[in-house]
């Protein structure tokens, strides 16, 4: 009986410790400073992403464009996807001015979000407009759009403080600040992990040829085919180096003592993703997510 009782007590103690660690990880009190930085960065990425479409609105979404509403609707039907899953007010018109006005309103909301005007209301409105635009550009999406929608949703949990409130030195601690920050941290870490795992699932990354293929297909901002064709060793070094630096980022970010090195490695990874692999805005968004790791020691509840 004594052994059974001690075992039961030990089990309860272990479970209690797991619950305490879980609560400490997610629900500690935190300041708004770090989430303010993330909000500004995510809002800036959103504005840049929206602005990037202004010049091509007519070519893609006008009446004579490549993806007018009628053709896009038929493509959705061909894919046997429910129309409600692609909801957007932009399905009602091919008017270029209306589409540009929609983008302009979203850009203004992104700027207000960055400053901190309107708090959750502004971010929620921005998120709805972003989702509406994502659904309209379904066939033009890349890895940026799902990550951007998620980051905006996390900011609704806690948008932090407006810039002028932060400058007055008033910064009350709250567990929602910490929770929003943790959500961004976990998601950002997961994005890097998924990215490097997808690379390791392709033989060209194991062989060290990936940078050559990126340059040959015109999917690199920095590399040209002539440049990478001059040195196989350079191609191998860049390919394996990008994979290695991402793996280092994942490992170093998990430990508080090595986190500063993890942030440096993560930023180097973003440079590689943005310039070598031609995913500039996506890399910028990941760099913004990495800001969530640059936080002071959490204050327990």
GROMACS .gro file of C-alpha atoms in nm:
model
  301
    1UNK     CA    1   0.000   0.000   0.000
    2UNK     CA    2   0.281   0.237   0.083
    3UNK     CA    3   0.449   0.175  -0.252
    4UNK     CA    4   0.119   0.221  -0.440
    5UNK     CA    5   0.044   0.542  -0.252
    6UNK     CA    6   0.389   0.684  -0.320
    7UNK     CA    7   0.358   0.592  -0.689
    8UNK     CA    8   0.019   0.761  -0.710
    9UNK     CA    9   0.156   1.069  -0.534
   10UNK     CA   10   0.453   1.076  -0.772
   11UNK     CA   11   0.222   1.051  -1.074
   12UNK     CA   12   0.006   1.337  -0.948
   13UNK     CA   13   0.320   1.539  -0.885
   14UNK     CA   14   0.442   1.479  -1.241
   15UNK     CA   15   0.104   1.570  -1.390
   16UNK     CA   16   0.088   1.878  -1.171
   17UNK     CA   17   0.432   1.984  -1.290
   18UNK     CA   18   0.328   1.935  -1.654
   19UNK     CA   19   0.017   2.150  -1.597
   20UNK     CA   20   0.223   2.417  -1.421
   21UNK     CA   21   0.480   2.423  -1.701
   22UNK     CA   22   0.202   2.439  -1.961
   23UNK     CA   23   0.037   2.734  -1.785
   24UNK     CA   24   0.372   2.907  -1.739
   25UNK     CA   25   0.453   2.864  -2.109
   26UNK     CA   26   0.123   2.998  -2.242
   27UNK     CA   27  -0.035   3.213  -1.970
   28UNK     CA   28   0.240   3.403  -1.790
   29UNK     CA   29   0.205   3.778  -1.762
   30UNK     CA   30   0.386   3.965  -2.035
   31UNK     CA   31   0.447   4.320  -2.150
   32UNK     CA   32   0.323   4.475  -2.472
   33UNK     CA   33   0.668   4.576  -2.598
   34UNK     CA   34   0.745   4.264  -2.799
   35UNK     CA   35   0.394   4.222  -2.940
   36UNK     CA   36   0.403   4.590  -3.045
   37UNK     CA   37   0.710   4.516  -3.257
   38UNK     CA   38   0.539   4.215  -3.413
   39UNK     CA   39   0.222   4.417  -3.484
   40UNK     CA   40   0.418   4.689  -3.660
   41UNK     CA   41   0.615   4.435  -3.863
   42UNK     CA   42   0.313   4.226  -3.964
   43UNK     CA   43   0.117   4.539  -4.056
   44UNK     CA   44   0.408   4.662  -4.270
   45UNK     CA   45   0.431   4.324  -4.447
   46UNK     CA   46   0.056   4.334  -4.508
   47UNK     CA   47   0.074   4.683  -4.658
   48UNK     CA   48   0.366   4.589  -4.885
   49UNK     CA   49   0.187   4.273  -4.998
   50UNK     CA   50  -0.131   4.466  -5.084
   51UNK     CA   51   0.056   4.746  -5.261
   52UNK     CA   52   0.239   4.489  -5.476
   53UNK     CA   53  -0.091   4.413  -5.655
   54UNK     CA   54  -0.183   4.769  -5.750
   55UNK     CA   55   0.002   4.776  -6.081
   56UNK     CA   56  -0.135   4.441  -6.204
   57UNK     CA   57  -0.500   4.469  -6.100
   58UNK     CA   58  -0.627   4.531  -6.454
   59UNK     CA   59  -0.408   4.261  -6.608
   60UNK     CA   60  -0.533   3.996  -6.366
   61UNK     CA   61  -0.879   4.096  -6.241
   62UNK     CA   62  -1.024   4.336  -6.497
   63UNK     CA   63  -1.297   4.240  -6.744
   64UNK     CA   64  -1.035   4.149  -7.005
   65UNK     CA   65  -0.784   4.022  -6.748
   66UNK     CA   66  -0.650   3.673  -6.698
   67UNK     CA   67  -0.872   3.596  -6.397
   68UNK     CA   68  -1.205   3.782  -6.427
   69UNK     CA   69  -1.486   3.673  -6.196
   70UNK     CA   70  -1.657   3.452  -6.457
   71UNK     CA   71  -1.344   3.252  -6.540
   72UNK     CA   72  -1.238   3.232  -6.176
   73UNK     CA   73  -1.582   3.102  -6.082
   74UNK     CA   74  -1.558   2.830  -6.346
   75UNK     CA   75  -1.215   2.732  -6.216
   76UNK     CA   76  -1.360   2.694  -5.866
   77UNK     CA   77  -1.640   2.476  -6.005
   78UNK     CA   78  -1.386   2.270  -6.199
   79UNK     CA   79  -1.194   2.207  -5.878
   80UNK     CA   80  -1.524   2.099  -5.714
   81UNK     CA   81  -1.463   2.340  -5.431
   82UNK     CA   82  -1.756   2.493  -5.243
   83UNK     CA   83  -1.804   2.857  -5.341
   84UNK     CA   84  -1.861   2.967  -4.979
   85UNK     CA   85  -1.506   2.856  -4.899
   86UNK     CA   86  -1.384   3.132  -5.132
   87UNK     CA   87  -1.605   3.413  -5.003
   88UNK     CA   88  -1.505   3.763  -5.104
   89UNK     CA   89  -1.697   4.082  -5.194
   90UNK     CA   90  -1.473   4.109  -5.499
   91UNK     CA   91  -1.660   3.824  -5.669
   92UNK     CA   92  -1.938   4.077  -5.741
   93UNK     CA   93  -1.740   4.299  -5.976
   94UNK     CA   94  -1.460   4.320  -6.231
   95UNK     CA   95  -1.442   4.697  -6.197
   96UNK     CA   96  -1.074   4.786  -6.165
   97UNK     CA   97  -1.144   5.102  -5.966
   98UNK     CA   98  -1.348   4.907  -5.709
   99UNK     CA   99  -1.070   4.649  -5.672
  100UNK     CA  100  -0.808   4.920  -5.627
  101UNK     CA  101  -1.029   5.100  -5.375
  102UNK     CA  102  -1.060   4.772  -5.183
  103UNK     CA  103  -0.680   4.741  -5.176
  104UNK     CA  104  -0.639   5.106  -5.077
  105UNK     CA  105  -0.878   5.068  -4.781
  106UNK     CA  106  -0.687   4.759  -4.669
  107UNK     CA  107  -0.356   4.946  -4.692
  108UNK     CA  108  -0.497   5.230  -4.479
  109UNK     CA  109  -0.614   4.976  -4.220
  110UNK     CA  110  -0.267   4.819  -4.221
  111UNK     CA  111  -0.112   5.159  -4.149
  112UNK     CA  112  -0.362   5.226  -3.869
  113UNK     CA  113  -0.288   4.880  -3.730
  114UNK     CA  114   0.086   4.951  -3.729
  115UNK     CA  115   0.031   5.274  -3.535
  116UNK     CA  116  -0.212   5.105  -3.299
  117UNK     CA  117  -0.528   5.296  -3.386
  118UNK     CA  118  -0.846   5.103  -3.317
  119UNK     CA  119  -0.681   4.802  -3.155
  120UNK     CA  120  -0.865   4.475  -3.217
  121UNK     CA  121  -1.137   4.640  -3.426
  122UNK     CA  122  -0.887   4.768  -3.683
  123UNK     CA  123  -0.695   4.439  -3.696
  124UNK     CA  124  -1.016   4.237  -3.729
  125UNK     CA  125  -1.133   4.458  -4.018
  126UNK     CA  126  -0.792   4.427  -4.181
  127UNK     CA  127  -0.797   4.049  -4.138
  128UNK     CA  128  -1.138   4.022  -4.307
  129UNK     CA  129  -1.023   4.232  -4.603
  130UNK     CA  130  -0.704   4.028  -4.631
  131UNK     CA  131  -0.900   3.701  -4.630
  132UNK     CA  132  -1.134   3.841  -4.895
  133UNK     CA  133  -0.836   3.930  -5.114
  134UNK     CA  134  -0.669   3.593  -5.054
  135UNK     CA  135  -0.985   3.418  -5.170
  136UNK     CA  136  -1.000   3.633  -5.483
  137UNK     CA  137  -0.637   3.562  -5.580
  138UNK     CA  138  -0.659   3.190  -5.507
  139UNK     CA  139  -0.441   3.090  -5.805
  140UNK     CA  140  -0.173   3.349  -5.729
  141UNK     CA  141  -0.106   3.242  -5.372
  142UNK     CA  142   0.224   3.128  -5.228
  143UNK     CA  143   0.351   3.047  -4.877
  144UNK     CA  144   0.303   3.409  -4.764
  145UNK     CA  145  -0.075   3.429  -4.756
  146UNK     CA  146  -0.160   3.154  -4.501
  147UNK     CA  147   0.118   3.276  -4.270
  148UNK     CA  148   0.003   3.638  -4.297
  149UNK     CA  149  -0.359   3.550  -4.214
  150UNK     CA  150  -0.245   3.351  -3.909
  151UNK     CA  151  -0.020   3.630  -3.780
  152UNK     CA  152  -0.302   3.885  -3.809
  153UNK     CA  153  -0.535   3.649  -3.623
  154UNK     CA  154  -0.285   3.616  -3.337
  155UNK     CA  155  -0.269   3.994  -3.307
  156UNK     CA  156  -0.642   3.998  -3.233
  157UNK     CA  157  -0.563   3.803  -2.914
  158UNK     CA  158  -0.353   4.101  -2.809
  159UNK     CA  159  -0.277   4.393  -3.040
  160UNK     CA  160  -0.045   4.546  -2.782
  161UNK     CA  161  -0.053   4.921  -2.726
  162UNK     CA  162  -0.076   5.222  -2.954
  163UNK     CA  163   0.257   5.393  -3.016
  164UNK     CA  164   0.173   5.703  -2.814
  165UNK     CA  165   0.068   5.499  -2.510
  166UNK     CA  166   0.391   5.305  -2.522
  167UNK     CA  167   0.592   5.627  -2.539
  168UNK     CA  168   0.431   5.747  -2.215
  169UNK     CA  169   0.592   5.462  -2.026
  170UNK     CA  170   0.267   5.302  -1.920
  171UNK     CA  171   0.290   4.932  -1.994
  172UNK     CA  172   0.062   4.712  -1.780
  173UNK     CA  173   0.146   4.343  -1.770
  174UNK     CA  174  -0.117   4.104  -1.903
  175UNK     CA  175  -0.130   3.735  -1.989
  176UNK     CA  176  -0.290   3.805  -2.328
  177UNK     CA  177   0.028   3.987  -2.441
  178UNK     CA  178   0.226   3.677  -2.355
  179UNK     CA  179  -0.024   3.439  -2.516
  180UNK     CA  180  -0.022   3.630  -2.846
  181UNK     CA  181   0.357   3.631  -2.840
  182UNK     CA  182   0.372   3.256  -2.779
  183UNK     CA  183   0.133   3.190  -3.067
  184UNK     CA  184   0.357   3.390  -3.300
  185UNK     CA  185   0.669   3.215  -3.169
  186UNK     CA  186   0.529   2.865  -3.215
  187UNK     CA  187   0.392   2.944  -3.560
  188UNK     CA  188   0.716   3.104  -3.677
  189UNK     CA  189   0.921   2.808  -3.550
  190UNK     CA  190   0.679   2.575  -3.727
  191UNK     CA  191   0.709   2.765  -4.055
  192UNK     CA  192   1.086   2.731  -4.050
  193UNK     CA  193   1.057   2.362  -3.960
  194UNK     CA  194   0.808   2.291  -4.239
  195UNK     CA  195   1.024   2.479  -4.486
  196UNK     CA  196   1.344   2.289  -4.410
  197UNK     CA  197   1.158   1.955  -4.398
  198UNK     CA  198   1.011   2.021  -4.742
  199UNK     CA  199   1.362   2.093  -4.868
  200UNK     CA  200   1.493   1.770  -4.718
  201UNK     CA  201   1.211   1.588  -4.894
  202UNK     CA  202   1.358   1.687  -5.232
  203UNK     CA  203   1.666   1.507  -5.364
  204UNK     CA  204   1.817   1.824  -5.517
  205UNK     CA  205   1.873   1.966  -5.168
  206UNK     CA  206   2.055   1.649  -5.059
  207UNK     CA  207   2.269   1.657  -5.373
  208UNK     CA  208   2.345   2.028  -5.328
  209UNK     CA  209   2.192   2.122  -5.665
  210UNK     CA  210   1.892   2.325  -5.545
  211UNK     CA  211   2.050   2.667  -5.596
  212UNK     CA  212   2.134   2.578  -5.955
  213UNK     CA  213   1.773   2.483  -6.023
  214UNK     CA  214   1.643   2.801  -5.857
  215UNK     CA  215   1.874   3.015  -6.070
  216UNK     CA  216   1.794   2.819  -6.388
  217UNK     CA  217   1.418   2.867  -6.340
  218UNK     CA  218   1.455   3.239  -6.262
  219UNK     CA  219   1.334   3.191  -5.905
  220UNK     CA  220   1.631   3.354  -5.734
  221UNK     CA  221   1.665   3.725  -5.663
  222UNK     CA  222   2.042   3.706  -5.623
  223UNK     CA  223   2.177   3.423  -5.836
  224UNK     CA  224   2.205   3.402  -6.213
  225UNK     CA  225   2.261   3.084  -6.411
  226UNK     CA  226   2.597   3.214  -6.532
  227UNK     CA  227   2.709   3.279  -6.175
  228UNK     CA  228   2.613   2.941  -6.029
  229UNK     CA  229   2.733   2.760  -6.340
  230UNK     CA  230   3.087   2.877  -6.279
  231UNK     CA  231   3.138   2.680  -5.958
  232UNK     CA  232   2.977   2.355  -5.848
  233UNK     CA  233   3.136   2.394  -5.504
  234UNK     CA  234   2.966   2.730  -5.458
  235UNK     CA  235   2.627   2.585  -5.552
  236UNK     CA  236   2.675   2.298  -5.307
  237UNK     CA  237   2.787   2.534  -5.030
  238UNK     CA  238   2.489   2.767  -5.074
  239UNK     CA  239   2.241   2.479  -5.092
  240UNK     CA  240   2.367   2.288  -4.790
  241UNK     CA  241   2.441   2.610  -4.603
  242UNK     CA  242   2.080   2.728  -4.626
  243UNK     CA  243   1.953   2.394  -4.494
  244UNK     CA  244   2.211   2.390  -4.213
  245UNK     CA  245   2.142   2.745  -4.097
  246UNK     CA  246   1.767   2.670  -4.076
  247UNK     CA  247   1.831   2.356  -3.871
  248UNK     CA  248   2.057   2.555  -3.640
  249UNK     CA  249   1.785   2.817  -3.603
  250UNK     CA  250   1.532   2.557  -3.492
  251UNK     CA  251   1.765   2.409  -3.233
  252UNK     CA  252   1.905   2.733  -3.094
  253UNK     CA  253   1.566   2.901  -3.053
  254UNK     CA  254   1.445   2.628  -2.818
  255UNK     CA  255   1.688   2.721  -2.542
  256UNK     CA  256   1.680   3.065  -2.378
  257UNK     CA  257   2.056   3.074  -2.331
  258UNK     CA  258   2.121   3.009  -2.702
  259UNK     CA  259   1.827   3.214  -2.831
  260UNK     CA  260   2.034   3.519  -2.932
  261UNK     CA  261   2.240   3.294  -3.159
  262UNK     CA  262   1.915   3.143  -3.285
  263UNK     CA  263   1.787   3.487  -3.379
  264UNK     CA  264   2.106   3.560  -3.574
  265UNK     CA  265   2.082   3.224  -3.750
  266UNK     CA  266   1.713   3.287  -3.819
  267UNK     CA  267   1.780   3.623  -3.978
  268UNK     CA  268   2.050   3.466  -4.196
  269UNK     CA  269   1.795   3.202  -4.295
  270UNK     CA  270   1.554   3.479  -4.393
  271UNK     CA  271   1.820   3.639  -4.611
  272UNK     CA  272   1.866   3.304  -4.785
  273UNK     CA  273   1.494   3.243  -4.826
  274UNK     CA  274   1.431   3.596  -4.949
  275UNK     CA  275   1.724   3.645  -5.186
  276UNK     CA  276   1.846   3.300  -5.283
  277UNK     CA  277   1.503   3.137  -5.306
  278UNK     CA  278   1.300   3.440  -5.426
  279UNK     CA  279   1.049   3.458  -5.138
  280UNK     CA  280   1.124   3.811  -5.022
  281UNK     CA  281   0.799   3.906  -4.850
  282UNK     CA  282   0.762   3.562  -4.694
  283UNK     CA  283   1.116   3.585  -4.559
  284UNK     CA  284   1.038   3.932  -4.424
  285UNK     CA  285   0.731   3.798  -4.245
  286UNK     CA  286   0.935   3.518  -4.087
  287UNK     CA  287   1.191   3.778  -3.974
  288UNK     CA  288   0.904   3.969  -3.812
  289UNK     CA  289   0.792   3.650  -3.641
  290UNK     CA  290   1.143   3.601  -3.508
  291UNK     CA  291   1.107   3.933  -3.325
  292UNK     CA  292   0.871   3.750  -3.091
  293UNK     CA  293   1.172   3.557  -2.958
  294UNK     CA  294   1.359   3.879  -2.871
  295UNK     CA  295   1.181   3.920  -2.538
  296UNK     CA  296   1.289   3.978  -2.177
  297UNK     CA  297   1.246   3.700  -1.927
  298UNK     CA  298   0.879   3.626  -1.875
  299UNK     CA  299   0.716   3.735  -1.551
  300UNK     CA  300   0.519   3.449  -1.389
  301UNK     CA  301   0.150   3.493  -1.320
   0.00000   0.00000   0.00000
